[in-house]
Coordinates of C-alpha atoms in Angstrom, one line a residue:
X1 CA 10.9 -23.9 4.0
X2 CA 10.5 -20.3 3.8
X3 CA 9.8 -17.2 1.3
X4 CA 12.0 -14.4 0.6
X5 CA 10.4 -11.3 -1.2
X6 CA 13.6 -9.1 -2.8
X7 CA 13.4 -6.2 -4.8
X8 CA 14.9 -7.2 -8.6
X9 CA 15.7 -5.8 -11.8
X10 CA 13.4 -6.2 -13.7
X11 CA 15.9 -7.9 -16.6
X12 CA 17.6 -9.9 -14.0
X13 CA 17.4 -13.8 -15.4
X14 CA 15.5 -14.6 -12.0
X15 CA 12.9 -12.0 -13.1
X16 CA 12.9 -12.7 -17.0
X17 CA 12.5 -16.4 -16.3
X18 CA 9.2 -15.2 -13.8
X19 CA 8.1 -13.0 -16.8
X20 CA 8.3 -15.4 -19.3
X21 CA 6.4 -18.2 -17.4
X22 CA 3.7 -16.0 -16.1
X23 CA 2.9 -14.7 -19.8
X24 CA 2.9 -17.8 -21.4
X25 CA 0.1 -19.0 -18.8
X26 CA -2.5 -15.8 -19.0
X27 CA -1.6 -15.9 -22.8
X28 CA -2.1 -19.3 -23.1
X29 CA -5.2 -19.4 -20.8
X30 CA -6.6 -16.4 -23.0
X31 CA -6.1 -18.3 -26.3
X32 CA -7.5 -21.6 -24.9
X33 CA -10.9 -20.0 -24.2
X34 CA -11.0 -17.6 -26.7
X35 CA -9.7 -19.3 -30.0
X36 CA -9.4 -22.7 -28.7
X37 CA -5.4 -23.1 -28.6
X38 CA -2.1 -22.0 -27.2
X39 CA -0.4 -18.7 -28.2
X40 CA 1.8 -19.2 -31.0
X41 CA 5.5 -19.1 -30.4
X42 CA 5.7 -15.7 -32.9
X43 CA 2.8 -14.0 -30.8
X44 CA 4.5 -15.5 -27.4
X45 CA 8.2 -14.1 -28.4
X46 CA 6.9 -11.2 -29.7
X47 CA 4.9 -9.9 -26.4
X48 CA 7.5 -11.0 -24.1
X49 CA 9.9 -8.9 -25.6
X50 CA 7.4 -5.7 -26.3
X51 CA 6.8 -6.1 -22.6
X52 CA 10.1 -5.6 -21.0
X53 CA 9.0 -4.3 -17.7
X54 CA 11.1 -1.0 -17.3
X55 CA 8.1 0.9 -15.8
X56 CA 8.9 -1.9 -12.4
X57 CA 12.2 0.0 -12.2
X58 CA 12.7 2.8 -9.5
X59 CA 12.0 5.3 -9.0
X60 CA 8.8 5.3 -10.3
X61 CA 8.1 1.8 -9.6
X62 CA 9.5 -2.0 -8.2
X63 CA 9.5 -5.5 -9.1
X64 CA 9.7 -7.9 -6.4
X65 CA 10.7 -11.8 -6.9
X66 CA 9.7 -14.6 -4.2
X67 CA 12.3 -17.3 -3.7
X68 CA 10.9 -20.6 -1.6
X69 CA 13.7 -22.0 -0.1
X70 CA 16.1 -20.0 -2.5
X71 CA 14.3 -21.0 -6.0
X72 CA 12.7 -18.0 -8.1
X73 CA 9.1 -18.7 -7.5
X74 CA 7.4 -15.9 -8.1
X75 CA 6.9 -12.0 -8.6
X76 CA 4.7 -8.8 -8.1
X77 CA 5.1 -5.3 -9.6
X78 CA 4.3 -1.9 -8.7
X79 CA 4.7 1.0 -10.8
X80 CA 2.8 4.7 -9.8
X81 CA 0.2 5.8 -11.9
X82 CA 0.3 9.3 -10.1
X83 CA 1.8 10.3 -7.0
X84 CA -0.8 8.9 -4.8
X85 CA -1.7 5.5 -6.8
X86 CA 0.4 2.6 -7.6
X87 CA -0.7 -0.3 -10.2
X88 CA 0.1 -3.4 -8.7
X89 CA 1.0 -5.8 -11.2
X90 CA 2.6 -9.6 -12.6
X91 CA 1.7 -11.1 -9.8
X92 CA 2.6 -14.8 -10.3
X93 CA 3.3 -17.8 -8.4
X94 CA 4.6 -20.9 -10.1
X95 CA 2.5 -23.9 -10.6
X96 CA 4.7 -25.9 -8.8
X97 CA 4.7 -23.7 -5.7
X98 CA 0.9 -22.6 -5.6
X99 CA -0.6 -23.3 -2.1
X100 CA 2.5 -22.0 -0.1
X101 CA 1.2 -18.8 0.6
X102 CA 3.7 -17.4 -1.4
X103 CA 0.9 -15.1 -3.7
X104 CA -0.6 -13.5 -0.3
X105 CA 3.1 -12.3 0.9
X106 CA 4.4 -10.9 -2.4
X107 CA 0.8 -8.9 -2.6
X108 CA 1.9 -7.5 0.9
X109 CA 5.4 -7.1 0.3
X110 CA 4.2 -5.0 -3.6
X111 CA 1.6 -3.1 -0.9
X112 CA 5.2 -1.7 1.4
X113 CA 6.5 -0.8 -2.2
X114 CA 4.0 1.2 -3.3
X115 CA 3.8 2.9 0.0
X116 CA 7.5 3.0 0.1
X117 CA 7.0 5.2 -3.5
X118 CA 4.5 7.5 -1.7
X119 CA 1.3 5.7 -2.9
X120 CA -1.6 5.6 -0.5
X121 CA -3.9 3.6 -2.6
X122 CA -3.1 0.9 -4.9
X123 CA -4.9 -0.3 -7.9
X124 CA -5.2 -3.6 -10.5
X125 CA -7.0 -5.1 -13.1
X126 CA -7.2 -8.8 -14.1
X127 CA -9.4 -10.7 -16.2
X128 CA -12.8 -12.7 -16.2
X129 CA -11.1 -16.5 -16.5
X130 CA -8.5 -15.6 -14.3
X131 CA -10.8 -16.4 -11.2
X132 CA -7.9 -17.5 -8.6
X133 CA -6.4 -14.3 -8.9
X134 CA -9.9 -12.2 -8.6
X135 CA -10.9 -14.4 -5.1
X136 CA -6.7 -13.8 -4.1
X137 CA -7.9 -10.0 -4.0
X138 CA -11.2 -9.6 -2.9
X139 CA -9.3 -11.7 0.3
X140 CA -6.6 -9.4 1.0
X141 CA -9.3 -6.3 0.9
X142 CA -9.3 -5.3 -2.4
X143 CA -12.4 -4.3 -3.3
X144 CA -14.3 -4.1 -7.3
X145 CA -14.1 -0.6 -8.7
X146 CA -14.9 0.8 -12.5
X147 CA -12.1 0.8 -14.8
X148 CA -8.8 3.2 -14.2
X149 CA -7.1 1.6 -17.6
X150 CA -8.4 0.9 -21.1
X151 CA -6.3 -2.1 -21.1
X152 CA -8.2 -4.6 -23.9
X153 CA -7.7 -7.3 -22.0
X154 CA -9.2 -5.8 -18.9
X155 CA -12.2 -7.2 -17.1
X156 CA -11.9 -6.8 -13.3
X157 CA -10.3 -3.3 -11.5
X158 CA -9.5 -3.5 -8.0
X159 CA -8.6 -0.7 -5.3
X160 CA -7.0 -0.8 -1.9
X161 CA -6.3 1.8 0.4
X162 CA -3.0 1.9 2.0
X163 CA -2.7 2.5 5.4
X164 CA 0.2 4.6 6.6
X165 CA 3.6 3.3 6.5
X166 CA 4.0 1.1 10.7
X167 CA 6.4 3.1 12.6
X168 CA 9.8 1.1 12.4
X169 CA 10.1 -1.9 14.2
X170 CA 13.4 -2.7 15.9
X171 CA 12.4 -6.6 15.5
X172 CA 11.9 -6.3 11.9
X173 CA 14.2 -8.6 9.5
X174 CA 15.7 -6.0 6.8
X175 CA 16.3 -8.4 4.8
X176 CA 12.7 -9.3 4.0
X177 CA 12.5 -12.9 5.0
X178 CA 9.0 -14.3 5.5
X179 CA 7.6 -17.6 6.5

């Protein structure tokens, strides 16, 4: 079984599906802890459509969907901020394939993006309660920084700085299959 990072649209169904799964956890984890139950469908239905997701769309930015053996599975975003930063962001793996490596390969694979957009640093933020996600980054060299948003919901920044693009490979799969 392998992954396969793609660039998407960012309203394909493969990426909506992604969208819509990854909100309702982080809402639903947010309303659980703060007001002690789920989002409501309204509230649900109503961000997931405010939240469409155009700014993944090139040029100015790039949404990225993992398949494990062929089956949507997950997704990261890039967008740039300014010509030399990128926000990395809905990075999501599904519960049912957490534990694959899958979260590790599409943070890599939104890091070529962002380069491949003329970033050379990429930033993030994320949220107290959402602890896997802070220990996923602080692995993969992100470090803690002060804000760069004044996102609400905001708890967390992160930076990385990109290393140059590697020279071409001529052993490098185009297509963007990874095990």
């Amino acid at each position: 079984m392998t992954w396969t990072i793609t660039p998407e649209p960012y309203d394909s169904p493969a990426a909506a599906a992604l969208w819509r799964a990854y909100y309702t956890e982080v809402s639903d984890r947010w309303y659980l802890l703060h007001q002690g139950h789920r989002t409501g469908p309204d509230e649900l239905e109503r961000q997931i459509a405010a939240d469409t997701g155009a700014e993944l769309a090139p040029p100015h930015g790039q949404l990225l969907v993992g398949r494990y053996d062929g089956t949507p599975a997950g997704s990261a975003g890039v967008r740039l901020l300014d010509p030399d930063t990128a926000e990395l962001t809905r990075v999501f793996v599904a519960e049912g394939m957490r534990g694959r490596g899958g979260a590790a390969l599409l943070v890599a694979a939104a890091e070529e993006a962002a380069r491949a957009l003329g970033a050379r640093r990429i930033v993030l933020d994320t949220r107290g309660d959402l602890v896997e996600a802070r220990a996923l980054y602080a692995r993969l060299g992100y470090t803690e920084t002060g804000p760069h948003n004044t996102d609400p919901y905001a708890e967390h920044w992160f930076r990385k700085e990109l290393p140059p693009a590697p020279a071409p490979d001529a052993t490098s799969d185009p297509a963007g299959s990874v095990s």
